[in-house]
JSON list of C-alpha atoms in Angstrom, two decimals:
[
{"chain": "K", "resi": 1, "resn": "MET", "atom": "CA", "xyz": [105.18, 91.96, 120.76]},
{"chain": "K", "resi": 2, "resn": "ARG", "atom": "CA", "xyz": [106.82, 93.29, 117.76]},
{"chain": "K", "resi": 3, "resn": "ALA", "atom": "CA", "xyz": [104.23, 94.99, 115.31]},
{"chain": "K", "resi": 4, "resn": "PRO", "atom": "CA", "xyz": [104.64, 93.49, 111.96]},
{"chain": "K", "resi": 5, "resn": "LEU", "atom": "CA", "xyz": [105.43, 97.53, 110.53]},
{"chain": "K", "resi": 6, "resn": "GLY", "atom": "CA", "xyz": [107.30, 100.24, 111.17]},
{"chain": "K", "resi": 7, "resn": "THR", "atom": "CA", "xyz": [109.63, 100.40, 115.02]},
{"chain": "K", "resi": 8, "resn": "PHE", "atom": "CA", "xyz": [106.65, 101.27, 117.46]},
{"chain": "K", "resi": 9, "resn": "SER", "atom": "CA", "xyz": [107.95, 100.66, 120.88]},
{"chain": "K", "resi": 10, "resn": "ASP", "atom": "CA", "xyz": [104.39, 99.54, 122.23]},
{"chain": "K", "resi": 11, "resn": "ALA", "atom": "CA", "xyz": [102.69, 96.69, 120.08]},
{"chain": "K", "resi": 12, "resn": "SER", "atom": "CA", "xyz": [99.91, 94.11, 121.01]},
{"chain": "K", "resi": 13, "resn": "PRO", "atom": "CA", "xyz": [96.99, 92.31, 119.72]},
{"chain": "K", "resi": 14, "resn": "ALA", "atom": "CA", "xyz": [94.20, 95.32, 119.67]},
{"chain": "K", "resi": 15, "resn": "ALA", "atom": "CA", "xyz": [91.93, 92.43, 121.83]},
{"chain": "K", "resi": 16, "resn": "ASP", "atom": "CA", "xyz": [93.74, 92.94, 124.63]},
{"chain": "K", "resi": 17, "resn": "ARG", "atom": "CA", "xyz": [93.77, 97.10, 123.89]},
{"chain": "K", "resi": 18, "resn": "LEU", "atom": "CA", "xyz": [89.97, 97.42, 123.84]},
{"chain": "K", "resi": 19, "resn": "ASP", "atom": "CA", "xyz": [89.70, 100.16, 126.28]},
{"chain": "K", "resi": 20, "resn": "LEU", "atom": "CA", "xyz": [91.85, 102.32, 124.51]},
{"chain": "K", "resi": 21, "resn": "LEU", "atom": "CA", "xyz": [89.40, 101.69, 121.09]},
{"chain": "K", "resi": 22, "resn": "THR", "atom": "CA", "xyz": [86.38, 103.72, 120.19]},
{"chain": "K", "resi": 23, "resn": "ALA", "atom": "CA", "xyz": [82.89, 101.94, 121.34]},
{"chain": "K", "resi": 24, "resn": "PRO", "atom": "CA", "xyz": [82.14, 100.91, 117.85]},
{"chain": "K", "resi": 25, "resn": "VAL", "atom": "CA", "xyz": [86.14, 100.01, 116.89]},
{"chain": "K", "resi": 26, "resn": "ALA", "atom": "CA", "xyz": [86.32, 98.14, 119.87]},
{"chain": "K", "resi": 27, "resn": "GLU", "atom": "CA", "xyz": [83.12, 95.74, 119.42]},
{"chain": "K", "resi": 28, "resn": "ALA", "atom": "CA", "xyz": [84.45, 94.92, 115.66]},
{"chain": "K", "resi": 29, "resn": "VAL", "atom": "CA", "xyz": [87.98, 93.91, 116.94]},
{"chain": "K", "resi": 30, "resn": "ALA", "atom": "CA", "xyz": [86.40, 91.70, 119.57]},
{"chain": "K", "resi": 31, "resn": "ALA", "atom": "CA", "xyz": [83.96, 90.08, 117.46]},
{"chain": "K", "resi": 32, "resn": "GLY", "atom": "CA", "xyz": [86.16, 89.45, 114.60]},
{"chain": "K", "resi": 33, "resn": "TRP", "atom": "CA", "xyz": [84.82, 89.34, 110.38]},
{"chain": "K", "resi": 34, "resn": "GLY", "atom": "CA", "xyz": [85.22, 87.49, 107.64]},
{"chain": "K", "resi": 35, "resn": "GLY", "atom": "CA", "xyz": [87.17, 84.54, 109.56]},
{"chain": "K", "resi": 36, "resn": "ILE", "atom": "CA", "xyz": [90.23, 86.85, 109.97]},
{"chain": "K", "resi": 37, "resn": "PRO", "atom": "CA", "xyz": [92.18, 85.45, 113.45]},
{"chain": "K", "resi": 38, "resn": "ALA", "atom": "CA", "xyz": [91.84, 88.00, 116.15]},
{"chain": "K", "resi": 39, "resn": "GLU", "atom": "CA", "xyz": [95.93, 87.61, 116.91]},
{"chain": "K", "resi": 40, "resn": "SER", "atom": "CA", "xyz": [96.59, 89.51, 113.31]},
{"chain": "K", "resi": 41, "resn": "VAL", "atom": "CA", "xyz": [94.70, 93.13, 114.17]},
{"chain": "K", "resi": 42, "resn": "VAL", "atom": "CA", "xyz": [97.52, 94.78, 116.18]},
{"chain": "K", "resi": 43, "resn": "TYR", "atom": "CA", "xyz": [97.01, 97.88, 118.51]},
{"chain": "K", "resi": 44, "resn": "VAL", "atom": "CA", "xyz": [100.54, 100.29, 118.11]},
{"chain": "K", "resi": 45, "resn": "ASP", "atom": "CA", "xyz": [100.57, 102.89, 120.46]},
{"chain": "K", "resi": 46, "resn": "THR", "atom": "CA", "xyz": [100.95, 106.47, 118.97]},
{"chain": "K", "resi": 47, "resn": "ASP", "atom": "CA", "xyz": [101.27, 110.08, 119.48]},
{"chain": "K", "resi": 48, "resn": "PRO", "atom": "CA", "xyz": [97.74, 111.53, 118.95]},
{"chain": "K", "resi": 49, "resn": "GLY", "atom": "CA", "xyz": [99.64, 114.99, 118.14]},
{"chain": "K", "resi": 50, "resn": "VAL", "atom": "CA", "xyz": [101.24, 113.45, 115.16]},
{"chain": "K", "resi": 51, "resn": "ALA", "atom": "CA", "xyz": [98.08, 111.44, 113.87]},
{"chain": "K", "resi": 52, "resn": "ASP", "atom": "CA", "xyz": [97.57, 113.22, 110.28]},
{"chain": "K", "resi": 53, "resn": "THR", "atom": "CA", "xyz": [99.23, 111.61, 108.06]},
{"chain": "K", "resi": 54, "resn": "ALA", "atom": "CA", "xyz": [102.51, 114.04, 106.93]},
{"chain": "K", "resi": 55, "resn": "VAL", "atom": "CA", "xyz": [103.33, 114.47, 110.01]},
{"chain": "K", "resi": 56, "resn": "PHE", "atom": "CA", "xyz": [103.00, 110.94, 111.42]},
{"chain": "K", "resi": 57, "resn": "VAL", "atom": "CA", "xyz": [105.24, 109.43, 108.34]},
{"chain": "K", "resi": 58, "resn": "GLU", "atom": "CA", "xyz": [108.19, 112.38, 109.37]},
{"chain": "K", "resi": 59, "resn": "HIS", "atom": "CA", "xyz": [107.82, 111.43, 113.04]},
{"chain": "K", "resi": 60, "resn": "TYR", "atom": "CA", "xyz": [107.48, 107.15, 112.85]},
{"chain": "K", "resi": 61, "resn": "GLY", "atom": "CA", "xyz": [109.42, 106.95, 108.88]},
{"chain": "K", "resi": 62, "resn": "PRO", "atom": "CA", "xyz": [108.63, 107.58, 105.80]},
{"chain": "K", "resi": 63, "resn": "GLU", "atom": "CA", "xyz": [108.50, 104.11, 104.91]},
{"chain": "K", "resi": 64, "resn": "LEU", "atom": "CA", "xyz": [104.75, 103.81, 106.60]},
{"chain": "K", "resi": 65, "resn": "LEU", "atom": "CA", "xyz": [104.07, 106.38, 103.89]},
{"chain": "K", "resi": 66, "resn": "ASP", "atom": "CA", "xyz": [104.11, 103.00, 100.91]},
{"chain": "K", "resi": 67, "resn": "THR", "atom": "CA", "xyz": [101.89, 100.94, 103.83]},
{"chain": "K", "resi": 68, "resn": "SER", "atom": "CA", "xyz": [99.39, 103.23, 105.19]},
{"chain": "K", "resi": 69, "resn": "ALA", "atom": "CA", "xyz": [95.81, 103.61, 104.74]},
{"chain": "K", "resi": 70, "resn": "ASN", "atom": "CA", "xyz": [93.63, 106.74, 105.06]},
{"chain": "K", "resi": 71, "resn": "CYS", "atom": "CA", "xyz": [89.58, 106.32, 105.70]},
{"chain": "K", "resi": 72, "resn": "VAL", "atom": "CA", "xyz": [87.78, 109.22, 104.54]},
{"chain": "K", "resi": 73, "resn": "VAL", "atom": "CA", "xyz": [84.06, 109.70, 104.92]},
{"chain": "K", "resi": 74, "resn": "VAL", "atom": "CA", "xyz": [82.11, 110.97, 101.37]},
{"chain": "K", "resi": 75, "resn": "ALA", "atom": "CA", "xyz": [78.42, 111.78, 101.04]},
{"chain": "K", "resi": 76, "resn": "GLY", "atom": "CA", "xyz": [77.35, 111.35, 97.50]},
{"chain": "K", "resi": 77, "resn": "LYS", "atom": "CA", "xyz": [73.59, 113.43, 96.79]},
{"chain": "K", "resi": 78, "resn": "ARG", "atom": "CA", "xyz": [71.26, 112.38, 94.11]},
{"chain": "K", "resi": 79, "resn": "GLY", "atom": "CA", "xyz": [67.49, 114.10, 94.46]},
{"chain": "K", "resi": 80, "resn": "GLY", "atom": "CA", "xyz": [67.57, 115.23, 98.02]},
{"chain": "K", "resi": 81, "resn": "GLU", "atom": "CA", "xyz": [68.82, 111.93, 99.33]},
{"chain": "K", "resi": 82, "resn": "THR", "atom": "CA", "xyz": [72.19, 111.55, 100.63]},
{"chain": "K", "resi": 83, "resn": "THR", "atom": "CA", "xyz": [74.50, 108.42, 100.77]},
{"chain": "K", "resi": 84, "resn": "LEU", "atom": "CA", "xyz": [77.46, 108.19, 102.86]},
{"chain": "K", "resi": 85, "resn": "ALA", "atom": "CA", "xyz": [79.94, 106.09, 102.67]},
{"chain": "K", "resi": 86, "resn": "ALA", "atom": "CA", "xyz": [83.92, 105.53, 103.61]},
{"chain": "K", "resi": 87, "resn": "CYS", "atom": "CA", "xyz": [87.05, 105.41, 101.18]},
{"chain": "K", "resi": 88, "resn": "VAL", "atom": "CA", "xyz": [90.16, 103.38, 101.93]},
{"chain": "K", "resi": 89, "resn": "VAL", "atom": "CA", "xyz": [92.75, 104.38, 99.81]},
{"chain": "K", "resi": 90, "resn": "LEU", "atom": "CA", "xyz": [96.96, 104.41, 100.05]},
{"chain": "K", "resi": 91, "resn": "SER", "atom": "CA", "xyz": [98.06, 107.62, 102.06]},
{"chain": "K", "resi": 92, "resn": "ARG", "atom": "CA", "xyz": [100.40, 108.00, 99.03]},
{"chain": "K", "resi": 93, "resn": "THR", "atom": "CA", "xyz": [97.50, 108.42, 96.77]},
{"chain": "K", "resi": 94, "resn": "ARG", "atom": "CA", "xyz": [93.75, 111.05, 96.83]},
{"chain": "K", "resi": 95, "resn": "VAL", "atom": "CA", "xyz": [90.53, 109.03, 96.24]},
{"chain": "K", "resi": 96, "resn": "ASP", "atom": "CA", "xyz": [88.92, 109.82, 93.08]},
{"chain": "K", "resi": 97, "resn": "VAL", "atom": "CA", "xyz": [85.82, 111.58, 94.38]},
{"chain": "K", "resi": 98, "resn": "ASN", "atom": "CA", "xyz": [84.51, 112.90, 91.56]},
{"chain": "K", "resi": 99, "resn": "GLY", "atom": "CA", "xyz": [85.06, 109.59, 89.23]},
{"chain": "K", "resi": 100, "resn": "VAL", "atom": "CA", "xyz": [85.16, 106.07, 90.89]},
{"chain": "K", "resi": 101, "resn": "VAL", "atom": "CA", "xyz": [83.46, 107.36, 93.96]},
{"chain": "K", "resi": 102, "resn": "ARG", "atom": "CA", "xyz": [80.11, 109.02, 92.07]},
{"chain": "K", "resi": 103, "resn": "LYS", "atom": "CA", "xyz": [80.18, 106.43, 89.60]},
{"chain": "K", "resi": 104, "resn": "HIS", "atom": "CA", "xyz": [80.08, 103.57, 92.22]},
{"chain": "K", "resi": 105, "resn": "LEU", "atom": "CA", "xyz": [77.57, 105.32, 94.52]},
{"chain": "K", "resi": 106, "resn": "GLY", "atom": "CA", "xyz": [75.47, 105.92, 91.71]},
{"chain": "K", "resi": 107, "resn": "THR", "atom": "CA", "xyz": [74.92, 109.77, 92.73]},
{"chain": "K", "resi": 108, "resn": "ARG", "atom": "CA", "xyz": [74.75, 113.26, 91.24]},
{"chain": "K", "resi": 109, "resn": "LYS", "atom": "CA", "xyz": [77.22, 114.78, 93.29]},
{"chain": "K", "resi": 110, "resn": "ALA", "atom": "CA", "xyz": [79.73, 113.66, 95.46]},
{"chain": "K", "resi": 111, "resn": "SER", "atom": "CA", "xyz": [81.95, 115.04, 97.97]},
{"chain": "K", "resi": 112, "resn": "PHE", "atom": "CA", "xyz": [83.99, 114.81, 101.20]},
{"chain": "K", "resi": 113, "resn": "ALA", "atom": "CA", "xyz": [81.88, 114.47, 104.34]},
{"chain": "K", "resi": 114, "resn": "ALA", "atom": "CA", "xyz": [81.53, 117.57, 106.60]},
{"chain": "K", "resi": 115, "resn": "MET", "atom": "CA", "xyz": [83.94, 116.69, 109.90]},
{"chain": "K", "resi": 116, "resn": "ASP", "atom": "CA", "xyz": [80.82, 116.73, 112.11]},
{"chain": "K", "resi": 117, "resn": "VAL", "atom": "CA", "xyz": [79.22, 114.36, 110.17]},
{"chain": "K", "resi": 118, "resn": "ALA", "atom": "CA", "xyz": [81.46, 112.22, 109.54]},
{"chain": "K", "resi": 119, "resn": "VAL", "atom": "CA", "xyz": [82.69, 112.46, 112.97]},
{"chain": "K", "resi": 120, "resn": "GLY", "atom": "CA", "xyz": [78.89, 112.33, 114.16]},
{"chain": "K", "resi": 121, "resn": "GLU", "atom": "CA", "xyz": [77.89, 109.00, 112.46]},
{"chain": "K", "resi": 122, "resn": "SER", "atom": "CA", "xyz": [81.33, 106.93, 112.65]},
{"chain": "K", "resi": 123, "resn": "GLY", "atom": "CA", "xyz": [81.09, 107.50, 116.27]},
{"chain": "K", "resi": 124, "resn": "MET", "atom": "CA", "xyz": [85.11, 107.62, 115.55]},
{"chain": "K", "resi": 125, "resn": "GLU", "atom": "CA", "xyz": [87.58, 110.82, 115.98]},
{"chain": "K", "resi": 126, "resn": "TYR", "atom": "CA", "xyz": [88.54, 112.73, 113.19]},
{"chain": "K", "resi": 127, "resn": "GLY", "atom": "CA", "xyz": [92.49, 111.95, 112.28]},
{"chain": "K", "resi": 128, "resn": "GLY", "atom": "CA", "xyz": [91.33, 108.41, 113.41]},
{"chain": "K", "resi": 129, "resn": "ILE", "atom": "CA", "xyz": [88.46, 106.94, 111.11]},
{"chain": "K", "resi": 130, "resn": "THR", "atom": "CA", "xyz": [88.99, 103.31, 110.25]},
{"chain": "K", "resi": 131, "resn": "PRO", "atom": "CA", "xyz": [87.15, 100.78, 107.86]},
{"chain": "K", "resi": 132, "resn": "ILE", "atom": "CA", "xyz": [87.02, 98.56, 111.12]},
{"chain": "K", "resi": 133, "resn": "GLY", "atom": "CA", "xyz": [83.48, 99.34, 113.14]},
{"chain": "K", "resi": 134, "resn": "LEU", "atom": "CA", "xyz": [81.53, 101.76, 110.73]},
{"chain": "K", "resi": 135, "resn": "PRO", "atom": "CA", "xyz": [77.87, 101.53, 110.47]},
{"chain": "K", "resi": 136, "resn": "ALA", "atom": "CA", "xyz": [76.88, 98.28, 108.31]},
{"chain": "K", "resi": 137, "resn": "ALA", "atom": "CA", "xyz": [74.94, 100.36, 106.44]},
{"chain": "K", "resi": 138, "resn": "TRP", "atom": "CA", "xyz": [77.75, 102.48, 104.64]},
{"chain": "K", "resi": 139, "resn": "PRO", "atom": "CA", "xyz": [79.41, 101.33, 101.33]},
{"chain": "K", "resi": 140, "resn": "LEU", "atom": "CA", "xyz": [82.74, 100.79, 102.12]},
{"chain": "K", "resi": 141, "resn": "LEU", "atom": "CA", "xyz": [85.17, 101.36, 99.05]},
{"chain": "K", "resi": 142, "resn": "ILE", "atom": "CA", "xyz": [88.43, 99.84, 99.29]},
{"chain": "K", "resi": 143, "resn": "ASP", "atom": "CA", "xyz": [91.30, 100.78, 96.64]},
{"chain": "K", "resi": 144, "resn": "SER", "atom": "CA", "xyz": [92.69, 97.45, 95.51]},
{"chain": "K", "resi": 145, "resn": "ALA", "atom": "CA", "xyz": [96.29, 98.41, 96.14]},
{"chain": "K", "resi": 146, "resn": "VAL", "atom": "CA", "xyz": [95.31, 98.68, 99.83]},
{"chain": "K", "resi": 147, "resn": "VAL", "atom": "CA", "xyz": [94.41, 94.62, 99.96]},
{"chain": "K", "resi": 148, "resn": "ASP", "atom": "CA", "xyz": [97.42, 93.75, 97.79]},
{"chain": "K", "resi": 149, "resn": "GLU", "atom": "CA", "xyz": [99.36, 95.24, 101.10]},
{"chain": "K", "resi": 150, "resn": "GLU", "atom": "CA", "xyz": [100.80, 92.72, 103.15]},
{"chain": "K", "resi": 151, "resn": "TRP", "atom": "CA", "xyz": [99.66, 95.11, 106.19]},
{"chain": "K", "resi": 152, "resn": "VAL", "atom": "CA", "xyz": [98.49, 97.88, 106.21]},
{"chain": "K", "resi": 153, "resn": "LEU", "atom": "CA", "xyz": [98.44, 100.89, 108.70]},
{"chain": "K", "resi": 154, "resn": "ILE", "atom": "CA", "xyz": [94.65, 102.16, 109.91]},
{"chain": "K", "resi": 155, "resn": "GLY", "atom": "CA", "xyz": [93.17, 104.50, 112.00]},
{"chain": "K", "resi": 156, "resn": "SER", "atom": "CA", "xyz": [92.11, 102.96, 115.19]},
{"chain": "K", "resi": 157, "resn": "GLY", "atom": "CA", "xyz": [88.96, 104.88, 115.86]},
{"chain": "K", "resi": 158, "resn": "ARG", "atom": "CA", "xyz": [91.08, 107.70, 118.02]},
{"chain": "K", "resi": 159, "resn": "ARG", "atom": "CA", "xyz": [93.42, 109.98, 117.01]},
{"chain": "K", "resi": 160, "resn": "ARG", "atom": "CA", "xyz": [95.86, 107.98, 119.38]},
{"chain": "K", "resi": 161, "resn": "GLY", "atom": "CA", "xyz": [96.87, 104.80, 118.06]},
{"chain": "K", "resi": 162, "resn": "LYS", "atom": "CA", "xyz": [96.54, 102.65, 114.84]},
{"chain": "K", "resi": 163, "resn": "LEU", "atom": "CA", "xyz": [95.56, 99.71, 114.12]},
{"chain": "K", "resi": 164, "resn": "ILE", "atom": "CA", "xyz": [98.06, 97.50, 111.19]},
{"chain": "K", "resi": 165, "resn": "VAL", "atom": "CA", "xyz": [95.97, 94.40, 109.86]},
{"chain": "K", "resi": 166, "resn": "PRO", "atom": "CA", "xyz": [97.01, 92.04, 106.63]},
{"chain": "K", "resi": 167, "resn": "GLY", "atom": "CA", "xyz": [95.33, 94.01, 103.63]},
{"chain": "K", "resi": 168, "resn": "LYS", "atom": "CA", "xyz": [93.28, 91.22, 102.85]},
{"chain": "K", "resi": 169, "resn": "ALA", "atom": "CA", "xyz": [91.29, 91.58, 105.68]},
{"chain": "K", "resi": 170, "resn": "LEU", "atom": "CA", "xyz": [89.59, 95.28, 105.08]},
{"chain": "K", "resi": 171, "resn": "ALA", "atom": "CA", "xyz": [88.14, 93.37, 101.89]},
{"chain": "K", "resi": 172, "resn": "ALA", "atom": "CA", "xyz": [86.60, 90.85, 104.31]},
{"chain": "K", "resi": 173, "resn": "LEU", "atom": "CA", "xyz": [84.97, 93.58, 106.06]},
{"chain": "K", "resi": 174, "resn": "PRO", "atom": "CA", "xyz": [81.42, 94.08, 105.79]},
{"chain": "K", "resi": 175, "resn": "GLY", "atom": "CA", "xyz": [79.69, 96.11, 103.14]},
{"chain": "K", "resi": 176, "resn": "ALA", "atom": "CA", "xyz": [83.25, 96.07, 101.42]},
{"chain": "K", "resi": 177, "resn": "VAL", "atom": "CA", "xyz": [84.04, 96.49, 97.92]},
{"chain": "K", "resi": 178, "resn": "VAL", "atom": "CA", "xyz": [87.10, 96.83, 96.62]},
{"chain": "K", "resi": 179, "resn": "LEU", "atom": "CA", "xyz": [87.86, 98.63, 93.24]},
{"chain": "K", "resi": 180, "resn": "GLU", "atom": "CA", "xyz": [90.51, 99.35, 90.76]},
{"chain": "K", "resi": 181, "resn": "GLY", "atom": "CA", "xyz": [91.79, 102.83, 90.60]},
{"chain": "K", "resi": 182, "resn": "LEU", "atom": "CA", "xyz": [89.46, 104.58, 93.63]},
{"chain": "K", "resi": 183, "resn": "GLY", "atom": "CA", "xyz": [92.97, 105.92, 95.00]},
{"chain": "K", "resi": 184, "resn": "GLY", "atom": "CA", "xyz": [94.95, 108.12, 92.16]}
]
């Protein structure tokens, strides 16, 4: 199978590679969501040593910077309560944590979640967190520019491997809210 993005040598339907995904991601891919055909989720095998965005695009091609998205976990706090949420923005942008995220969550303060919290609560590896398979109670905030991409390269739940999905498929995930200006 040829991947819809990049020049990856090992690409296949993600449903055929569930063994390479973390449990929550494998369950979500197997179950499907929003009427998205299972074959439209593609798994590409990648080197876990180059999972971070800057090194990844240097290794696999700078054109991927325009079609890759990062998923980060944020913690919003108000009155002693903490709300975890995930934010998905194109890799060439940054999440507007103190503006768009804080206002949307209705919190007094918002910041990136600590690594141990992000990993422990998501069930995914740091550097591979993906919006697919996140806890259902979490708000999933997606920048509109991500949804506008025909295909988007995202994490697979592990540092090894990536998923390629239609941008619109992310908007169909449970709890997804598409926001203008989330990534700036």
